[in-house]
XYZ file of C-alpha atoms in Angstrom:
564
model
C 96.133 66.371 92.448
C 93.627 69.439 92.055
C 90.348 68.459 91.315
C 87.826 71.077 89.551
C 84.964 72.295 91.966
C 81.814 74.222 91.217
C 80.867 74.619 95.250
C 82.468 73.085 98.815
C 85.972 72.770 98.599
C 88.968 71.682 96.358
C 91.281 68.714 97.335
C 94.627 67.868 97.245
C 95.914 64.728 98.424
C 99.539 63.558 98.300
C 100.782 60.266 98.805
C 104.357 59.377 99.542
C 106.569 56.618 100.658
C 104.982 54.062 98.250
C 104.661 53.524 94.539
C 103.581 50.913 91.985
C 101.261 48.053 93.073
C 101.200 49.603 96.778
C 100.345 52.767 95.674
C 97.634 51.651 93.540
C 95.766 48.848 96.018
C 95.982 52.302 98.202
C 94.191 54.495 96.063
C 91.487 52.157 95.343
C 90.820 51.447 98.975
C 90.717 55.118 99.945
C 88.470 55.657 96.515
C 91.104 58.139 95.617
C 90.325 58.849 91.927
C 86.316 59.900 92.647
C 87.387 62.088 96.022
C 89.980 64.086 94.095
C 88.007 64.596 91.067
C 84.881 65.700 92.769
C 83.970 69.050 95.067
C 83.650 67.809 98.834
C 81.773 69.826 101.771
C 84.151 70.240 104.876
C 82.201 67.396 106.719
C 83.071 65.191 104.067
C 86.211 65.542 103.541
C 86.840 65.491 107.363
C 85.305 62.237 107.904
C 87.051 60.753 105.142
C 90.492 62.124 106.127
C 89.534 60.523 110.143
C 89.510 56.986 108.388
C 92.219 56.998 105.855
C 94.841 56.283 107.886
C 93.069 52.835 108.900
C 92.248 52.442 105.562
C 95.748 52.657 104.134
C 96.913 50.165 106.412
C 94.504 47.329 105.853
C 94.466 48.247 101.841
C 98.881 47.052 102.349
C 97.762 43.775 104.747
C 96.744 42.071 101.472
C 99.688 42.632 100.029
C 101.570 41.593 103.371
C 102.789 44.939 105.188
C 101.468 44.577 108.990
C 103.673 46.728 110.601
C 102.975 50.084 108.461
C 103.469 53.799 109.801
C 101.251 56.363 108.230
C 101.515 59.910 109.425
C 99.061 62.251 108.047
C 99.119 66.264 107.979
C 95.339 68.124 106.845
C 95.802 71.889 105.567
C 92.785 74.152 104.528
C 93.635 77.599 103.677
C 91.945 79.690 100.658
C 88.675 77.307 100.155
C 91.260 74.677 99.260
C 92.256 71.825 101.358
C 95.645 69.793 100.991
C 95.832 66.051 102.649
C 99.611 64.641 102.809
C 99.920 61.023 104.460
C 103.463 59.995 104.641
C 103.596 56.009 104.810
C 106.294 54.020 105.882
C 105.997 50.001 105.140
C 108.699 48.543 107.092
C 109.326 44.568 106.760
C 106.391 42.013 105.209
C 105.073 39.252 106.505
C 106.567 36.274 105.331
C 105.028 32.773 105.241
C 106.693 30.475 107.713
C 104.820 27.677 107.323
C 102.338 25.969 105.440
C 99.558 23.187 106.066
C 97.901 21.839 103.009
C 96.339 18.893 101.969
C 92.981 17.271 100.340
C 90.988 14.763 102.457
C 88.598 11.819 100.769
C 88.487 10.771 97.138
C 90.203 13.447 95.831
C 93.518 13.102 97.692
C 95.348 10.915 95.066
C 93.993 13.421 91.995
C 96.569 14.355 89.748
C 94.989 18.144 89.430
C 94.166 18.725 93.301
C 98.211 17.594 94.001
C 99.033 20.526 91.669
C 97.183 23.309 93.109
C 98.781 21.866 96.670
C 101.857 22.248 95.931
C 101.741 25.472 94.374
C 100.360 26.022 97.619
C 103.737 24.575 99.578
C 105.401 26.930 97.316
C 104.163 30.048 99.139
C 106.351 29.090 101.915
C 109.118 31.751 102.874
C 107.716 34.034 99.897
C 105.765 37.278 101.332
C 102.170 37.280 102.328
C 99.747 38.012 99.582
C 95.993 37.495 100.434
C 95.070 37.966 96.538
C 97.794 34.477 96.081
C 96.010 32.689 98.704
C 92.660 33.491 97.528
C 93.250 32.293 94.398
C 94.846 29.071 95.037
C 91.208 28.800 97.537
C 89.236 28.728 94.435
C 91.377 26.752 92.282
C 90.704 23.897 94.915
C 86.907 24.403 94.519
C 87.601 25.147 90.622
C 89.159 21.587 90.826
C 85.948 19.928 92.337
C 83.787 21.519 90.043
C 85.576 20.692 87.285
C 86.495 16.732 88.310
C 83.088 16.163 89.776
C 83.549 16.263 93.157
C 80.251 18.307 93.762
C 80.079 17.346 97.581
C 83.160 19.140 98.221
C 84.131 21.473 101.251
C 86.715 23.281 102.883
C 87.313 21.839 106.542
C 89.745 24.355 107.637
C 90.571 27.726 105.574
C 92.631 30.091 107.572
C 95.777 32.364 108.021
C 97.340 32.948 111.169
C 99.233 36.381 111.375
C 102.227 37.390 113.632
C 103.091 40.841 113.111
C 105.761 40.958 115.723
C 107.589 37.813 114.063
C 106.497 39.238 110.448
C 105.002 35.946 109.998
C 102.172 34.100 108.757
C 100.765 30.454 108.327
C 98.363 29.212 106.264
C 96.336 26.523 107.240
C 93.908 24.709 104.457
C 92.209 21.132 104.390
C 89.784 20.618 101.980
C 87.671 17.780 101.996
C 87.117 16.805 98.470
C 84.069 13.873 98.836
C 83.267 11.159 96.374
C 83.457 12.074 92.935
C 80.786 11.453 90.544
C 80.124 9.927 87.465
C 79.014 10.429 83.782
C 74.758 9.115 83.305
C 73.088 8.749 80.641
C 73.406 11.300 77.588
C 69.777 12.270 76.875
C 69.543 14.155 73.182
C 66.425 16.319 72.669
C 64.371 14.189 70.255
C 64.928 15.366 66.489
C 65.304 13.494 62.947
C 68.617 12.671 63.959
C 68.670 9.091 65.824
C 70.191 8.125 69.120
C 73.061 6.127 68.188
C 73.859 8.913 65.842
C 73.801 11.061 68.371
C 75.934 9.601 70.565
C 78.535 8.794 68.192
C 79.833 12.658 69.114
C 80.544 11.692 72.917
C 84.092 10.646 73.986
C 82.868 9.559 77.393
C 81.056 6.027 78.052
C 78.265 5.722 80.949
C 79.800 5.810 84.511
C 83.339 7.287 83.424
C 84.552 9.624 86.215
C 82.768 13.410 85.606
C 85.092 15.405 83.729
C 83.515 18.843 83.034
C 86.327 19.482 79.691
C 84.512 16.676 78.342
C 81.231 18.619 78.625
C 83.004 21.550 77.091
C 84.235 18.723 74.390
C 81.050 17.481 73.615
C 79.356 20.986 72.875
C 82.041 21.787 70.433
C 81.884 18.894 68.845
C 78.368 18.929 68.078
C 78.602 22.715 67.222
C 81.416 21.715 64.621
C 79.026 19.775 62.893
C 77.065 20.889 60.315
C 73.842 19.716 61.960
C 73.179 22.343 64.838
C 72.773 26.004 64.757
C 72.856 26.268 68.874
C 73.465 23.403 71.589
C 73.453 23.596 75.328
C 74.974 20.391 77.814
C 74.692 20.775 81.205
C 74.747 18.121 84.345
C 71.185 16.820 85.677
C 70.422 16.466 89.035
C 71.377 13.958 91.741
C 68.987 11.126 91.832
C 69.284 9.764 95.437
C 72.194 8.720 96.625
C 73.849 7.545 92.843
C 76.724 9.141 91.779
C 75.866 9.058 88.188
C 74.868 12.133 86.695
C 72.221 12.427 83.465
C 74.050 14.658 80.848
C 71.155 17.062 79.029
C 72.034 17.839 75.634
C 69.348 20.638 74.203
C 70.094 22.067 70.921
C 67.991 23.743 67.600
C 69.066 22.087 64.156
C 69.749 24.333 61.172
C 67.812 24.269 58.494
C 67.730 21.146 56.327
C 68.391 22.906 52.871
C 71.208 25.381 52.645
C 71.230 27.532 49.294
C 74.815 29.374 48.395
C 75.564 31.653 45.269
C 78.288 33.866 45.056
C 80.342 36.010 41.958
C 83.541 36.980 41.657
C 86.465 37.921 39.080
C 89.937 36.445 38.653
C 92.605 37.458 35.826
C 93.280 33.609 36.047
C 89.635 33.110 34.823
C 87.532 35.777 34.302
C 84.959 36.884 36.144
C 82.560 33.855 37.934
C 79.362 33.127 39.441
C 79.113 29.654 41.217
C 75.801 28.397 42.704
C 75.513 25.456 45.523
C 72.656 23.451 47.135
C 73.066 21.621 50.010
C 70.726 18.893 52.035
C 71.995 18.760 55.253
C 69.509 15.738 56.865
C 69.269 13.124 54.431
C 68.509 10.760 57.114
C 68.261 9.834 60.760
C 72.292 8.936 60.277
C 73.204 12.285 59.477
C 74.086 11.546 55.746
C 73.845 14.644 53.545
C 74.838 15.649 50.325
C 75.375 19.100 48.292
C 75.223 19.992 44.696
C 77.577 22.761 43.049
C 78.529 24.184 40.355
C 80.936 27.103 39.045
C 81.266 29.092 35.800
C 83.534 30.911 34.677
C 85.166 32.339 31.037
C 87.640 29.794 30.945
C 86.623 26.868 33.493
C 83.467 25.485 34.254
C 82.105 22.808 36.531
C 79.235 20.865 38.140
C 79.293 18.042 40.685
C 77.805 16.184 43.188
C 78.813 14.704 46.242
C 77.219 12.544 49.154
C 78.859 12.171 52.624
C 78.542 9.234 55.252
C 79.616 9.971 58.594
C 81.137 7.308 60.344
C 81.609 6.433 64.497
C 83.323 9.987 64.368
C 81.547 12.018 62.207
C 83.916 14.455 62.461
C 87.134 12.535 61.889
C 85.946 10.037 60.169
C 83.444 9.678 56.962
C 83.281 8.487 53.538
C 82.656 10.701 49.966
C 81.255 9.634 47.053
C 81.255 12.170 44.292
C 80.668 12.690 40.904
C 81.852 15.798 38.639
C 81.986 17.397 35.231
C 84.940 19.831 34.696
C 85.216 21.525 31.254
C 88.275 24.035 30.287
C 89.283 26.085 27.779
C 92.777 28.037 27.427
C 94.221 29.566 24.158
C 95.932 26.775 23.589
C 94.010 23.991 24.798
C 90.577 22.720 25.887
C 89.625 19.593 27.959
C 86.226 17.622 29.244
C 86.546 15.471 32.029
C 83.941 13.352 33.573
C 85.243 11.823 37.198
C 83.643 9.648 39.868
C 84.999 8.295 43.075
C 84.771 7.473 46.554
C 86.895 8.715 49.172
C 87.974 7.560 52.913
C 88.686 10.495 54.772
C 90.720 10.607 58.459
C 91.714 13.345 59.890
C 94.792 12.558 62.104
C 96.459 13.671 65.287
C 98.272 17.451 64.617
C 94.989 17.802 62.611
C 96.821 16.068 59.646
C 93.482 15.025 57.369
C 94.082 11.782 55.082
C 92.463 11.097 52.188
C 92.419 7.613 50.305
C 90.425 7.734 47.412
C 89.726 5.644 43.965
C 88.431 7.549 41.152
C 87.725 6.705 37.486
C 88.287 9.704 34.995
C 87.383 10.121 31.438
C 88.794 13.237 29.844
C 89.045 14.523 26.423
C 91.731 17.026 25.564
C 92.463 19.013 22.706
C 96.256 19.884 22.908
C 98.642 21.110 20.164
C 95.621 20.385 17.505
C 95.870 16.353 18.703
C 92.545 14.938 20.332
C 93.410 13.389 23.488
C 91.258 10.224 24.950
C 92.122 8.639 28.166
C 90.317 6.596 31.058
C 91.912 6.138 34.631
C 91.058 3.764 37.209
C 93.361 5.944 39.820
C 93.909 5.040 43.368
C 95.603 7.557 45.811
C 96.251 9.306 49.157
C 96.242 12.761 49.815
C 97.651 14.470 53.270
C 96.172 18.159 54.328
C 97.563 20.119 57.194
C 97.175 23.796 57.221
C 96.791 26.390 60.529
C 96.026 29.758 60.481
C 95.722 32.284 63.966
C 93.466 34.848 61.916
C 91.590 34.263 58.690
C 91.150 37.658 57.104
C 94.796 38.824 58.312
C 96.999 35.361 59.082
C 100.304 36.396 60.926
C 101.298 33.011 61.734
C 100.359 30.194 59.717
C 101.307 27.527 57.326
C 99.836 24.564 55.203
C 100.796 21.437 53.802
C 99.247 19.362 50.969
C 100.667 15.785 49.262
C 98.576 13.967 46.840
C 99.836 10.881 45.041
C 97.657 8.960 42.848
C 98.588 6.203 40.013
C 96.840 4.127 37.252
C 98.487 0.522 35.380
C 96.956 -0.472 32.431
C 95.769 -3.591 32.890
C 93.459 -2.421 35.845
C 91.260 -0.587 34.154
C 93.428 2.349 32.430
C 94.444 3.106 29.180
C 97.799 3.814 30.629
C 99.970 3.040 33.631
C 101.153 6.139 35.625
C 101.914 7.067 39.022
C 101.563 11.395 39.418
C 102.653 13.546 42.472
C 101.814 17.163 43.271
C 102.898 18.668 46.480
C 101.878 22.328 47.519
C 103.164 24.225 50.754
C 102.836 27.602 52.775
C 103.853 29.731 55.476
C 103.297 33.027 56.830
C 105.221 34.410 59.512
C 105.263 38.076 61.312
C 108.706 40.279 60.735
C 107.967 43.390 62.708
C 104.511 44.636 63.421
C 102.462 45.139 60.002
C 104.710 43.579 58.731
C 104.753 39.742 57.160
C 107.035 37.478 55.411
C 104.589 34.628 53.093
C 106.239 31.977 51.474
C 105.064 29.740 48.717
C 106.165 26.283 46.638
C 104.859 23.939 44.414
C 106.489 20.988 43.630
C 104.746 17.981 40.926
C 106.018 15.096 38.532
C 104.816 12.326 37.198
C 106.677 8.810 35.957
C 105.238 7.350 32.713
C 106.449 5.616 29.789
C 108.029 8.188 27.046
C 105.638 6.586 24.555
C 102.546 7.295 26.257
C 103.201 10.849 26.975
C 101.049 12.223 24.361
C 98.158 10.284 25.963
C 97.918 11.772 29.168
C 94.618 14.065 29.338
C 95.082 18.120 30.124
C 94.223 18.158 33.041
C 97.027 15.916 34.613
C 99.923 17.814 32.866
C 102.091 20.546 34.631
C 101.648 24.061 33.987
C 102.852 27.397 35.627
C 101.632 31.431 35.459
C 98.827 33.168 36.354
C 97.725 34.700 39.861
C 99.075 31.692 42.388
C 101.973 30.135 40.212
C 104.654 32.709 38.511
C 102.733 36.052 38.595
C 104.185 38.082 35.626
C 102.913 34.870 32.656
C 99.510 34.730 31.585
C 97.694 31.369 33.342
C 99.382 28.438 32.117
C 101.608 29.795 30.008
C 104.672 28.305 31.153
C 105.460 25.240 29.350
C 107.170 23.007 27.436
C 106.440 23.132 23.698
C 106.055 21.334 20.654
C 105.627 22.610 16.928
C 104.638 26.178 18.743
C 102.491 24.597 20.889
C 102.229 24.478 25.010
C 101.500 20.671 25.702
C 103.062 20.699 29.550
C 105.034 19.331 31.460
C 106.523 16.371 33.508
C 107.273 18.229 36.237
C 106.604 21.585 38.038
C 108.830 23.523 40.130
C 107.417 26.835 41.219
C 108.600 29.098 44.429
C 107.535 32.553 45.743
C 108.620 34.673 48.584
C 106.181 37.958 49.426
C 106.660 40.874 51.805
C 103.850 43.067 52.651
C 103.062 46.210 54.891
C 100.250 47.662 56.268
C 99.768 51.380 55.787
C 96.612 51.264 57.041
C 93.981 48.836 59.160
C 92.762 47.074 56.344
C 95.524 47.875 53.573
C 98.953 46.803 52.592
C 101.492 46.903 50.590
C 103.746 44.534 49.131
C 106.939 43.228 46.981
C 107.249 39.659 45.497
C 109.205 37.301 43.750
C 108.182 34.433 41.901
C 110.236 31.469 40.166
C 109.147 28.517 38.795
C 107.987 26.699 35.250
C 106.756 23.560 33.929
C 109.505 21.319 32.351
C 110.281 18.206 31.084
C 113.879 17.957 32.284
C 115.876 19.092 35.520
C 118.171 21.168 33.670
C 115.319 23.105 31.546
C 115.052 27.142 32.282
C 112.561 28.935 35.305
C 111.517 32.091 34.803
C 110.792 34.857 37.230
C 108.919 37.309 37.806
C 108.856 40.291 40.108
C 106.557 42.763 41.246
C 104.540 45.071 43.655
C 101.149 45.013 45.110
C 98.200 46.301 47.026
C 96.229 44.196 49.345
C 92.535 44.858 51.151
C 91.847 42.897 53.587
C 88.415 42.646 53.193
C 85.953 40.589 55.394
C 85.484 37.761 53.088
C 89.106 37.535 52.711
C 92.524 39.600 51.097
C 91.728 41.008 47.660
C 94.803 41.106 45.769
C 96.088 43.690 42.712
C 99.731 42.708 41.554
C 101.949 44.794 38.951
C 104.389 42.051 37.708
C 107.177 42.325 35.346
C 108.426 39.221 34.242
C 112.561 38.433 33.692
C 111.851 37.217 30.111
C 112.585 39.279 27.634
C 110.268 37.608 24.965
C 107.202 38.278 27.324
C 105.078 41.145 27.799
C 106.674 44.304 29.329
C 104.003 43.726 32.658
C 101.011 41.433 33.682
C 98.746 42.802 36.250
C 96.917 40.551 38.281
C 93.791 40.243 39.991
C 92.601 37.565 43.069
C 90.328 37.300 45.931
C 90.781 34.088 48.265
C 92.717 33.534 51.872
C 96.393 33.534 52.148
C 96.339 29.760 53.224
């Protein structure tokens, strides 16, 4: 390879006989890539030549060639000087045999018997020094990470036998006693003690586990109490095995202030304000206040949380809110308040039992509407997503089944189900297949249909139902007027392509409607669209046409929010 020279000499230098990995553990042991691109005085290049050969053949030792021929040929003619080393690797080193084991404590651990026998497993495979060095520090990794901090290797070598092309490997590693968990001391703050604590998984003297260091930190991080935290081991005390944990961390500040604006053909264009105590107490209670107004919707709540022993799996919600709506075709005031248990589950599944008491008053097909709902319920959340702005896997699952009888405190017994699901998956690069469905119903008694309030009746269309149908548009009617439905069957399937980093394209279908019986009509809608996704989340413009003939020729549609 010719290298460009302003004074000395150019330099060639070939290389053959080898290739790939050889080739390249070669060339960085000779420093290849600098020599060749660089002008070199005679001297230089000389003295570099006089060691390569050496060079060459402990670079292939680490990858287990101990018998290598290297013949070399140096040509200078014309101010330019050609190097040629022809190398020969002949047979590896293989491992013949291999002596490994962990002394004290440690000898019975689970993770040290892995790293063992991945050790054993080097036997009759070819000499590597990069393997062996690895599976070294994976031992002391081990200690470290189990708490075996008086640790040490007794014996650490490997015995080479070129003429046999053989090696053995010799380790004993003496692991010590391992130590155990202290006390958990918590930089003082508002926040209490036992609060405090209620983040750690591990009780005083458990074995050391350094994952449940890692653990902790996220935890507390998670939270919506600390803006940085740092855990780290204390120092021996003596001869005790118990180690102090140090938790150091800054706490956000207490009042958090959000306001944000934004436009949907669903509802208009929005602003929505929030205000947030974070430290109500030494317990870590906190509460927010929020509210959202738009052309068509418009809301205000409150809601106070109480962590419990895991205040991140476990807490309670009690919450009061004012919803107020108003459609074409209907309008609706709702005042709710409730308390909620939520858990969140093993696969992440979060479950919600709540009771809530609702007063609405609807205005539908020119009839006033008055009901009040003592409602118990559950509700089950799952949802995953590897990327938020740009999800190519993903998926999310939501049930929520709540009921009322009328002697408990309702004007009406009912029992209502609505059940929502996701998924995104990745065709071909840029390319992504999203799927959508909603499923609800509700059982009630014929006669006391016309009592139940707007806001617990089905309805389909708009932006995330049956694009192509104005919002809420699909529906039963009666006298000319939408009143909703029992049920609500809706279904979507979406393709879209990037053309660019942050744009796509894409082609829908949507199917679905509100109805009273099985057998009534869905409606479709089709489309095409243009996404941006933008760093607060995909902005979406649709062109759909829906499969009706009665409805309008095209809808276009407008929405801003994550794909899960």
């Amino acid at each position: 390879m010719p290298a460009l020279a302003s004074e000395g000499l150019r330099v060639t230098v070939a290389i053959d006989g080898i290739e790939g990995e050889e080739l390249e553990n070669v060339k960085v042991h000779l420093g290849y890539d600098n020599f060749v691109s660089n002008q070199q005085r005679e001297i230089s290049i000389r003295r570099w030549y006089k060691n390569s050969s050496k060079r060459i053949k402990k670079s292939l030792q680490a990858l287990g060639y101990y018998s290598v021929d290297v013949e070399s040929d140096y040509t200078k003619e014309q101010g330019e000087v050609q190097i040629a080393f022809a190398v020969e690797l002949n047979q590896p080193v293989l491992i013949s045999r291999v002596e490994a084991k962990v002394t004290g404590e440690g000898e019975g651990d689970s993770s040290f018997k892995e790293v063992i026998s991945r050790f054993n497993e080097l036997k009759d495979k070819k000499l590597r020094h990069d393997s062996y060095e690895n599976l070294k520090n994976n031992l002391a990794n081990v200690a470290i990470e189990k708490g075996y901090f008086d640790s040490q290797f007794i014996t650490k070598k490997i015995d080479v036998y070129p003429e046999k092309q053989s090696a053995v490997i010799t380790i004993e590693f003496a692991s010590g006693k391992r130590y155990r968990f202290g006390e958990v001391v918590f930089d003082k703050s508002r926040l209490s003690d036992d609060f405090l604590k209620s983040f750690v998984s591990f009780k005083y003297a458990d074995y050391y586990d350094a994952q449940k260091i890692i653990e902790l930190r996220s935890k507390l991080l998670s939270s919506q109490y600390f803006s940085s935290v740092s855990v780290v081991r204390g120092d021996k005390q003596g001869d005790n095995l118990e180690l102090p944990i140090i938790v150091n961390y800054d706490i956000k500040p207490r009042y958090k202030y959000d306001f944000g604006i934004g436009f949907g053909t669903d509802t208009g264009g929005r602003v929505s304000f929030g205000f947030e105590d974070r430290l109500v107490n030494s317990f870590g209670h906190h509460y927010s206040l929020f509210s959202e107004i738009s052309q068509k919707q418009q809301n205000a709540g409150f809601e106070y949380i109480y962590p419990l022993d895991d205040p991140l799996k476990e807490l309670y919600k009690f919450n009061l809110s004012y919803d107020r709506e108003d459609i074409d075709f209907a309008k609706t005031r709702a005042l709710t308040t409730g308390i909620e248990r939520v858990s969140i589950k093993k696969n992440d599944w979060t479950k919600t039992r709540f009771l809530r008491y609702m007063q609405e008053k609807s205005y539908i097909a020119e009839q006033d509407v008055n009901a009040s709902l003592l409602m118990p319920g559950i509700n089950w959340l799952q949802s995953y997503s590897n990327d938020f702005k740009y999800p190519t896997k993903g998926w999310l699952g939501n049930i929520n089944l709540m009921g009322s009888i009328e002697s408990v405190g309702s004007d009406f017994s009912l029992l209502h189900a609505r059940a929502r699901f996701k998924f995104i998956h990745s065709l071909l690069p840029g390319m992504r297949l999203l799927l959508r469905t909603e499923l609800g119903g509700m059982y009630i008694d014929e006669s006391d249909y016309n009592n139940v309030p707007l806001s617990l009746r089905f309805f389909a269309g708009g932006d995330k139902s049956v694009r192509g149908y104005d919002y809420k548009h699909l529906s039963p009617e009666s006298n000319g007027y939408k009143i909703g439905g029992k049920y609500l069957v809706v279904g979507s399937a979406e393709v879209d392509y990037k053309i660019a980093e942050n744009w796509a394209v894409a082609t829908f279908i949507d199917h679905g409607s509100a109805i009273n019986n099985i057998k009534d009509e869905l409606e479709s809608g089709i489309g095409i669209g243009l996404r941006w996704f933008s760093p607060v989340g995909p902005v979406r413009l649709d062109l759909a046409v829906p499969q009706d003939e009665q409805a309008d020729n095209f809808r276009i549609h407008f929405s801003v929010g994550p794909d899960l």
